[in-house]
PDB file of C-alpha atoms in Angstrom:
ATOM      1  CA  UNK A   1      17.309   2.959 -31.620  1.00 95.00           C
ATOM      2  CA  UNK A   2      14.958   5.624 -31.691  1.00 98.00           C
ATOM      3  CA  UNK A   3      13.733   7.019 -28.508  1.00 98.00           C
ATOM      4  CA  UNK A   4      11.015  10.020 -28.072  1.00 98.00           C
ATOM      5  CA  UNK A   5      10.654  11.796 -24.956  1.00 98.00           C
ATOM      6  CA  UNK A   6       8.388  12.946 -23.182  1.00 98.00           C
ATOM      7  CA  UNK A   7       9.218  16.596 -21.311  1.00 97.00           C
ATOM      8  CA  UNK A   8      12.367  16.382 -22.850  1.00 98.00           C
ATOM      9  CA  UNK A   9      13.583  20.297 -21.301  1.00 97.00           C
ATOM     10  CA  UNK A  10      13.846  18.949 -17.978  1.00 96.00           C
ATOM     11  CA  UNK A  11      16.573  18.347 -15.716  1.00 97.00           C
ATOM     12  CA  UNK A  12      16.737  14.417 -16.366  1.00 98.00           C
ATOM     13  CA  UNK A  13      15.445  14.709 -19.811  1.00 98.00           C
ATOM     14  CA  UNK A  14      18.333  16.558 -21.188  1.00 98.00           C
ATOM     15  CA  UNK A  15      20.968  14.558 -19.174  1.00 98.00           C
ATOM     16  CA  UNK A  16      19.056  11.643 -20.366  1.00 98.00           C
ATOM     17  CA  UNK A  17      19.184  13.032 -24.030  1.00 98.00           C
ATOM     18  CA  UNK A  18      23.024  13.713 -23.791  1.00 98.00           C
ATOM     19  CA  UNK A  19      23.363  10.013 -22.935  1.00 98.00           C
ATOM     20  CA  UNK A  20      21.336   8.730 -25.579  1.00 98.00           C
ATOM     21  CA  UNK A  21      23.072  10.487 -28.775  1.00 98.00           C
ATOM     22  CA  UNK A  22      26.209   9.788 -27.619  1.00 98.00           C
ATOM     23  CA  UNK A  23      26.146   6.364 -27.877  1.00 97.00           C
ATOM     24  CA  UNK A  24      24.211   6.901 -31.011  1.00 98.00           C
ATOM     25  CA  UNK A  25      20.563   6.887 -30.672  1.00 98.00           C
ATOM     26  CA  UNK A  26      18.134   9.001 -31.962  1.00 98.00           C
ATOM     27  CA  UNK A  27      16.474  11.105 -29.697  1.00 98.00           C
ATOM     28  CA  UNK A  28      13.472  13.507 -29.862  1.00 98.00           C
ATOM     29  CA  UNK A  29      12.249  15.542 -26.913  1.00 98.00           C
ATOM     30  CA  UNK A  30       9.091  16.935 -26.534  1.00 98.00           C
ATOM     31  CA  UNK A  31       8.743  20.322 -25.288  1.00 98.00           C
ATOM     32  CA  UNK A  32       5.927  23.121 -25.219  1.00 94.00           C
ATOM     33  CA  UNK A  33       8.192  26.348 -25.740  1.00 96.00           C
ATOM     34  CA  UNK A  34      10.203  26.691 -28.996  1.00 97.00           C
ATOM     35  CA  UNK A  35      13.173  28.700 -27.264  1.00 98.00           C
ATOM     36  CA  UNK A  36      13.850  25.590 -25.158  1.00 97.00           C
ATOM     37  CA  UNK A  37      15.119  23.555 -29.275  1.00 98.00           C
ATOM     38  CA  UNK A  38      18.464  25.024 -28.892  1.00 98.00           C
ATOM     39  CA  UNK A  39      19.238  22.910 -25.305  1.00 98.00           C
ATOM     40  CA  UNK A  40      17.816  20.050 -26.647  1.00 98.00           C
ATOM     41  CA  UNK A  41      19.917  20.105 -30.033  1.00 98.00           C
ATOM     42  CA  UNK A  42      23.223  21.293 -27.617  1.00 98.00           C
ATOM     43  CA  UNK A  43      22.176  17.657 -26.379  1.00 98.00           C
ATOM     44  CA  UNK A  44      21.649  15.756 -29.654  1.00 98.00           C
ATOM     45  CA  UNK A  45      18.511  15.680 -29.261  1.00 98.00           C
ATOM     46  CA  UNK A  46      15.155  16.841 -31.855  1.00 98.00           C
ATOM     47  CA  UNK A  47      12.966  19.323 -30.548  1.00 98.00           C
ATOM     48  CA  UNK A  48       9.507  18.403 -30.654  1.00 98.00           C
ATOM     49  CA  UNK A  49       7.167  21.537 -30.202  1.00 98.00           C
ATOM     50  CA  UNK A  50       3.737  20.087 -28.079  1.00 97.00           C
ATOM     51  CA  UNK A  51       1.935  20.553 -25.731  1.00 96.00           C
ATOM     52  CA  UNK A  52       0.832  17.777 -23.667  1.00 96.00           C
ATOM     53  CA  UNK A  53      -1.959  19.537 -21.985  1.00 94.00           C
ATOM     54  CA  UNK A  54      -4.399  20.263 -24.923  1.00 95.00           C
ATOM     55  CA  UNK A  55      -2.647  17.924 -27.626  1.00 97.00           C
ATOM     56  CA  UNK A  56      -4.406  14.929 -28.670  1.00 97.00           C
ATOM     57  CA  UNK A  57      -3.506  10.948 -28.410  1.00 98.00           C
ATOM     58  CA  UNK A  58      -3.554  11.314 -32.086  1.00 98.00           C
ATOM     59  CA  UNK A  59      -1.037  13.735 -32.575  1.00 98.00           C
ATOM     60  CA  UNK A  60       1.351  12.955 -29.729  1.00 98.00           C
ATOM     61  CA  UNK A  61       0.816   9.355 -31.576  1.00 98.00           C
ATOM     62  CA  UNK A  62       1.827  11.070 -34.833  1.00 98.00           C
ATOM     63  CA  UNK A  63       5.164  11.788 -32.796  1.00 98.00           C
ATOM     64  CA  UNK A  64       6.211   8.529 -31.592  1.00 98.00           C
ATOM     65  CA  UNK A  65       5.244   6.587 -34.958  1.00 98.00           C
ATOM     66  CA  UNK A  66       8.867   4.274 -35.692  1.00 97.00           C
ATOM     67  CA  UNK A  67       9.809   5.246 -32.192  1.00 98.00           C
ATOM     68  CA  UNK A  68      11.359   1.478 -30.319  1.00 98.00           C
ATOM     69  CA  UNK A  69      11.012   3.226 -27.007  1.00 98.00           C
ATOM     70  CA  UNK A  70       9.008   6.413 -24.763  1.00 98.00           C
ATOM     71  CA  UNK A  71      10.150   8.032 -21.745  1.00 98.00           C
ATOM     72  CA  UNK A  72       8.097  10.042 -19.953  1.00 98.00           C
ATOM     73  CA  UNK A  73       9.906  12.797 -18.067  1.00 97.00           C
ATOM     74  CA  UNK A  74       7.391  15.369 -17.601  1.00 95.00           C
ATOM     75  CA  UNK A  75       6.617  17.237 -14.945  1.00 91.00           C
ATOM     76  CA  UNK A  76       4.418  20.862 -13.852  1.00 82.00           C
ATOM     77  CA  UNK A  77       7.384  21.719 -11.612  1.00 80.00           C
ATOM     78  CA  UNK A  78       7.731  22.582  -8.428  1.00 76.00           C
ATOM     79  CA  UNK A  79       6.514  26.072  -8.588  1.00 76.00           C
ATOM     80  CA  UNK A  80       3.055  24.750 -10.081  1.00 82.00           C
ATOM     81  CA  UNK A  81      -0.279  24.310  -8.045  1.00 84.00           C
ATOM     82  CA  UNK A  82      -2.655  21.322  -7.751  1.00 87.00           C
ATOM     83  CA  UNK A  83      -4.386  22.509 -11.032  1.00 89.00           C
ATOM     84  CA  UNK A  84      -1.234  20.897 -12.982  1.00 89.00           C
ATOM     85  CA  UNK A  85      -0.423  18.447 -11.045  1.00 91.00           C
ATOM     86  CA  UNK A  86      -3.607  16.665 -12.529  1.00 89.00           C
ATOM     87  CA  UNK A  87      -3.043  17.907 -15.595  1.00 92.00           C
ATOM     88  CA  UNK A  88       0.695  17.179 -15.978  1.00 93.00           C
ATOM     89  CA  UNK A  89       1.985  14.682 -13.835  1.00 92.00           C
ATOM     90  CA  UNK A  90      -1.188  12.150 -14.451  1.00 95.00           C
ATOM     91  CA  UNK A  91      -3.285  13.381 -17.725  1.00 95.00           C
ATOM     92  CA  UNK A  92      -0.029  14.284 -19.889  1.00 96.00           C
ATOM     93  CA  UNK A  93       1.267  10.634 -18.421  1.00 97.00           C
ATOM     94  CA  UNK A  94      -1.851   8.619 -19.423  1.00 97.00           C
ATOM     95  CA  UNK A  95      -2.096  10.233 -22.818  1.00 98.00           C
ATOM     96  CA  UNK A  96       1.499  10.067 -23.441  1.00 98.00           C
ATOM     97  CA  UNK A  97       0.922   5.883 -22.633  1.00 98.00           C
ATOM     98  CA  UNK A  98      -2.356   5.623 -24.611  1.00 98.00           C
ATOM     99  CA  UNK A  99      -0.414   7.566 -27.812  1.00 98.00           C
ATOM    100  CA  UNK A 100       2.244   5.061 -26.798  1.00 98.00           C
ATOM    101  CA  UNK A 101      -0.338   2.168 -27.432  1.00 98.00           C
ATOM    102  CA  UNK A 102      -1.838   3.937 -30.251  1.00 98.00           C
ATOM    103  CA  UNK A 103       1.564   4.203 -32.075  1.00 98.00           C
ATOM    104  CA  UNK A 104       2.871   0.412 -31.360  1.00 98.00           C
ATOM    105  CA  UNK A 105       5.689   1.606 -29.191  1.00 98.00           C
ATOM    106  CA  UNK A 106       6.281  -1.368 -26.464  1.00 98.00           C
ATOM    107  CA  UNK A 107       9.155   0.101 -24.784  1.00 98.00           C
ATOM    108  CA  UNK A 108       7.492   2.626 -22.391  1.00 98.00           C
ATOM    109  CA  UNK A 109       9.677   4.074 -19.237  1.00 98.00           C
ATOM    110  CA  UNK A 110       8.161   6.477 -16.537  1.00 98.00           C
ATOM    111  CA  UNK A 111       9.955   8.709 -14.249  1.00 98.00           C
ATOM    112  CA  UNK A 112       8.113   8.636 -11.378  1.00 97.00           C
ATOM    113  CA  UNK A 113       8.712   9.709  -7.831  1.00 96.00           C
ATOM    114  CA  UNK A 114       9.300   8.039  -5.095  1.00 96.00           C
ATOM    115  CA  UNK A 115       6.479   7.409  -2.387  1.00 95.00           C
ATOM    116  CA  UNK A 116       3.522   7.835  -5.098  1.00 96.00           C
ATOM    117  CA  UNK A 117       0.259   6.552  -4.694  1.00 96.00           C
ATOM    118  CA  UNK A 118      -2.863   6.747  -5.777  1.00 95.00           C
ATOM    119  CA  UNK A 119      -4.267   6.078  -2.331  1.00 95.00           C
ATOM    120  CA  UNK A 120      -1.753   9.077  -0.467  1.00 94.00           C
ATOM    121  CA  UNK A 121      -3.754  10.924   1.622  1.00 94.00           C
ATOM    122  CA  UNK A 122      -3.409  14.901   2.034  1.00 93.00           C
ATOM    123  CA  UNK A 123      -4.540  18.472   0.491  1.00 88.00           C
ATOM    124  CA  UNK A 124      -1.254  20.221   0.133  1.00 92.00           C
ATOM    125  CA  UNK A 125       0.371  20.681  -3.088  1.00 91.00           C
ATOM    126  CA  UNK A 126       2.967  17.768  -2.737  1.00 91.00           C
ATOM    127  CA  UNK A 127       0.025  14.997  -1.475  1.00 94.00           C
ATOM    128  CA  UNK A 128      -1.557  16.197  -4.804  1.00 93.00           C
ATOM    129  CA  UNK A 129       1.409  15.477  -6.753  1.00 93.00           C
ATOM    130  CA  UNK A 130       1.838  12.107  -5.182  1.00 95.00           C
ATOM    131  CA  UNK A 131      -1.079  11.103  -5.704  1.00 96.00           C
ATOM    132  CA  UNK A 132      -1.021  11.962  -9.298  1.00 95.00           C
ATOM    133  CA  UNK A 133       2.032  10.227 -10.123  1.00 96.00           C
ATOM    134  CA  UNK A 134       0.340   7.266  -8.428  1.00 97.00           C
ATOM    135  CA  UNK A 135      -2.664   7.307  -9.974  1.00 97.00           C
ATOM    136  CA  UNK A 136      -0.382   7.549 -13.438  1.00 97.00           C
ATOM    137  CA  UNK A 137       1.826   5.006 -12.464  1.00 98.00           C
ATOM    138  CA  UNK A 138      -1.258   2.933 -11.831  1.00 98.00           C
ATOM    139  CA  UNK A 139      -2.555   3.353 -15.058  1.00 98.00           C
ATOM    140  CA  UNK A 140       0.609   2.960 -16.838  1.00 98.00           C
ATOM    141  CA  UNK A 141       0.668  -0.683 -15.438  1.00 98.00           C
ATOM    142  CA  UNK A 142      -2.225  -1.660 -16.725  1.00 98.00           C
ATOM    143  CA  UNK A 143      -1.875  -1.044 -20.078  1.00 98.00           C
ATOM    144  CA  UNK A 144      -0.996  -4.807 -21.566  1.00 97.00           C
ATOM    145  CA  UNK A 145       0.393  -3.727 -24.739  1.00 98.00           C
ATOM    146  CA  UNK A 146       3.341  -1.704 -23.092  1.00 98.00           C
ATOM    147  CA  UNK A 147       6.334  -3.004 -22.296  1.00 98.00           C
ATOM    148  CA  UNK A 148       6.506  -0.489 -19.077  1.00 98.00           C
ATOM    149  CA  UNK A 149       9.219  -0.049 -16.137  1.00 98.00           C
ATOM    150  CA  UNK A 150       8.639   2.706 -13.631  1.00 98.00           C
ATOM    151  CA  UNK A 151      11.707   4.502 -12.060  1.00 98.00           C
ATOM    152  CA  UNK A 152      10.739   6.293  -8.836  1.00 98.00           C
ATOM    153  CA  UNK A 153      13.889   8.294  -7.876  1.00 98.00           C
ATOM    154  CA  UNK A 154      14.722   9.701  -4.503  1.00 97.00           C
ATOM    155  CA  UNK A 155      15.544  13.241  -3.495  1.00 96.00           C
ATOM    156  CA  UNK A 156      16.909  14.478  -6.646  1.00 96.00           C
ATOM    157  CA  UNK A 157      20.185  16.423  -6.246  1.00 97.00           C
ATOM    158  CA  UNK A 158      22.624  18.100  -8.952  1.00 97.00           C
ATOM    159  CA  UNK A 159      25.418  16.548  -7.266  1.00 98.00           C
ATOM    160  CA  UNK A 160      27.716  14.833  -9.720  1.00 98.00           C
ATOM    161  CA  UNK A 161      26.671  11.306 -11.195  1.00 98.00           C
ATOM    162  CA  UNK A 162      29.061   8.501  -9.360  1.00 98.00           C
ATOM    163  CA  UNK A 163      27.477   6.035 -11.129  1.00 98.00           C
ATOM    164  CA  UNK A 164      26.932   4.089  -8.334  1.00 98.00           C
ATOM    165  CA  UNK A 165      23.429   3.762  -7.009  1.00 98.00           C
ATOM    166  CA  UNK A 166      21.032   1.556  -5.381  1.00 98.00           C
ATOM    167  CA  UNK A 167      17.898   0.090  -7.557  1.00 98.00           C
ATOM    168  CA  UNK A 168      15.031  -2.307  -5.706  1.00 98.00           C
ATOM    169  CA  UNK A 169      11.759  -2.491  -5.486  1.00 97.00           C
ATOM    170  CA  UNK A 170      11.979  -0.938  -1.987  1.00 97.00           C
ATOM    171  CA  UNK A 171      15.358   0.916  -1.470  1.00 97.00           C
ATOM    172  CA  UNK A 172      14.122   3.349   1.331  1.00 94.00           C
ATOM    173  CA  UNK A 173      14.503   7.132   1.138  1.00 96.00           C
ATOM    174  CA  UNK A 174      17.547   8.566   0.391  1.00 98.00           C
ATOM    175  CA  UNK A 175      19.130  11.010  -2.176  1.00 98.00           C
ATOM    176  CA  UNK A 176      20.282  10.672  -6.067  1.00 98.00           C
ATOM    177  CA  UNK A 177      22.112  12.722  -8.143  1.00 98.00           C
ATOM    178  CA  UNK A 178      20.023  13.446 -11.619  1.00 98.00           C
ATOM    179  CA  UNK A 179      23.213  12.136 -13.629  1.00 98.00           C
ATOM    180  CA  UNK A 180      22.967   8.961 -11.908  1.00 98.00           C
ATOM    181  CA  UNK A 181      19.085   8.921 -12.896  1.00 98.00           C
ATOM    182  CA  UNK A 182      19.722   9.944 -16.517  1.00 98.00           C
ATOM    183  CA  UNK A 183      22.110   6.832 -15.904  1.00 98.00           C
ATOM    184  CA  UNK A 184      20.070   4.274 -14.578  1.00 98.00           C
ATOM    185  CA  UNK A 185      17.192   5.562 -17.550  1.00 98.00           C
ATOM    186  CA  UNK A 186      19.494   5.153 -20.413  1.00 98.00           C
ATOM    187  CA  UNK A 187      19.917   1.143 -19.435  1.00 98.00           C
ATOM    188  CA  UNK A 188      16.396   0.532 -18.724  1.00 98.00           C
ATOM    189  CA  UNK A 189      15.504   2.117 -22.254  1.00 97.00           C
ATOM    190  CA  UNK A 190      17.126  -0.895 -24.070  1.00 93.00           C
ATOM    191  CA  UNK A 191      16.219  -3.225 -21.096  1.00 96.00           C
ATOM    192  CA  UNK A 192      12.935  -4.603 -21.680  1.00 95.00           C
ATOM    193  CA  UNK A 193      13.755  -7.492 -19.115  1.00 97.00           C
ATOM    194  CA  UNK A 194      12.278  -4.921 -16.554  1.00 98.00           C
ATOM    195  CA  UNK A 195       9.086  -4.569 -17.920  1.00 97.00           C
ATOM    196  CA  UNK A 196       6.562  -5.174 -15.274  1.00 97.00           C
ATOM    197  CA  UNK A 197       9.012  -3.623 -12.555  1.00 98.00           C
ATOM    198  CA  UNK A 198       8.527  -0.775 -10.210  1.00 98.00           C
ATOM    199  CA  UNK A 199      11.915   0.241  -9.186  1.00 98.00           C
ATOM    200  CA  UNK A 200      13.103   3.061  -6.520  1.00 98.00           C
ATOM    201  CA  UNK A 201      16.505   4.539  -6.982  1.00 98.00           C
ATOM    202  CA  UNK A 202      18.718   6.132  -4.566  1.00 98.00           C
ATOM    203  CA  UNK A 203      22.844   6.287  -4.181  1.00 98.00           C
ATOM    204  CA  UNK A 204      24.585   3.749  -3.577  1.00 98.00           C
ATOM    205  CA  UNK A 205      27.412   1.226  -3.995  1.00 98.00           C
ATOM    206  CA  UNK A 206      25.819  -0.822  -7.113  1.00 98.00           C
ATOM    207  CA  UNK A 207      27.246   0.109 -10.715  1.00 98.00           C
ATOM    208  CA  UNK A 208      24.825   1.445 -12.785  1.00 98.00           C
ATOM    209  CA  UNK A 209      24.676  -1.507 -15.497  1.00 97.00           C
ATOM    210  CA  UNK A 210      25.325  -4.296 -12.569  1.00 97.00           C
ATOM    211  CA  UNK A 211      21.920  -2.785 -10.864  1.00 98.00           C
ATOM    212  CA  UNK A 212      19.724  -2.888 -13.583  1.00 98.00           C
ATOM    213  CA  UNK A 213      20.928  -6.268 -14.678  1.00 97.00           C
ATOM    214  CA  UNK A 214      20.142  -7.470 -11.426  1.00 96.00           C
ATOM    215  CA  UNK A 215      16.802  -6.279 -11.049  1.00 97.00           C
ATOM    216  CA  UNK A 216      16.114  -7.427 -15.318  1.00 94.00           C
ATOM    217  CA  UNK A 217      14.036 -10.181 -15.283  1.00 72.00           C
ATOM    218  CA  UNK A 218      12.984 -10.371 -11.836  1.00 70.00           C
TER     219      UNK A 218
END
């Protein structure tokens, strides 16, 4: 299985990346500064020099030709103002999913966040961001010719991965260790029973395979 994604020098992307190769997939990750191949290739993973923010659907297409799944994993980062927030976190989302169309690839994951919504209401820099990832999540699901699942995540921590977590439609707010969400992402890749699905994540008591067989389907 071949599986190209989509901010692939991030936290979750590389775990995510790890996960993948070692059980023998192929892996690209895309990433906009060359320096950042050598993590990726630590991880088995193929660096894919692009930027999402001036690349077109036709080349990031050109990427995921013969590709069985795409994960989108980008992000501007915490540290980044409302300017990329638009720019990242919804336009490199919806032209990552119409390159995704464009290129036949079904299998289409988004990391999302929990509590987005194209309807939040707000002016500071996080209300931005939440309302980007909802307006890309929204967009995402109505693309009929993707297979898509969207993982929104709690509070993120670097905690080590129990494997245990908690994976619903509506789980509530609570924390998650990235390994866990690198975790729950490498099932869903392969798990097109959860296409359709919004899904929040958050620790728990659920084995990471047992939750996302529960929620396949439904």
């Amino acid at each position: 299985m071949r599986t190209v994604i989509a901010g692939g020098h991030g936290q979750i992307a590389l775990r995510l990346e790890h996960l993948l190769s070692a059980r023998g997939d192929e892996v690209a990750g895309i990433i906009r500064k060359a320096e950042q191949g050598d993590d990726l290739r630590r991880a088995g993973a193929e660096p894919v020099l692009l930027d999402l923010e001036s690349a077109s659907v036709e080349e990031v297409a050109a990427h995921l030709q013969g590709a069985d799944a795409a994960v989108f994993a980008a992000g501007a980062g915490p540290g980044s103002g409302t300017a990329r927030k638009d720019t990242v976190d919804r336009g490199a989302a919806v032209l990552f999913a119409d390159a995704a169309v464009r290129a036949r690839v079904r299998r289409f994951v988004v990391v999302s966040s929990m509590g987005a919504n194209p309807a939040h209401e707000g002016d500071d820099v996080f209300d931005v961001y939440l309302r980007a990832k909802g307006e890309a999540d929204a967009y995402v699901a109505r693309q009929d010719a993707l297979d898509w699942t969207i993982l929104r995540p709690g509070a993120l921590t670097n905690d080590a991965g129990t494997g245990l977590v908690r994976l619903e439609a509506r789980t509530g707010r609570g924390p998650v260790p990235r390994d866990d969400v690198a975790a729950v992402l490498a099932e869903l890749v392969d798990t097109s029973a959860t296409a359709g699905l919004t899904l929040e994540l958050i620790a728990g008591s659920t084995p990471v395979s047992v939750a996302v067989k529960s929620v396949a389907g439904n």
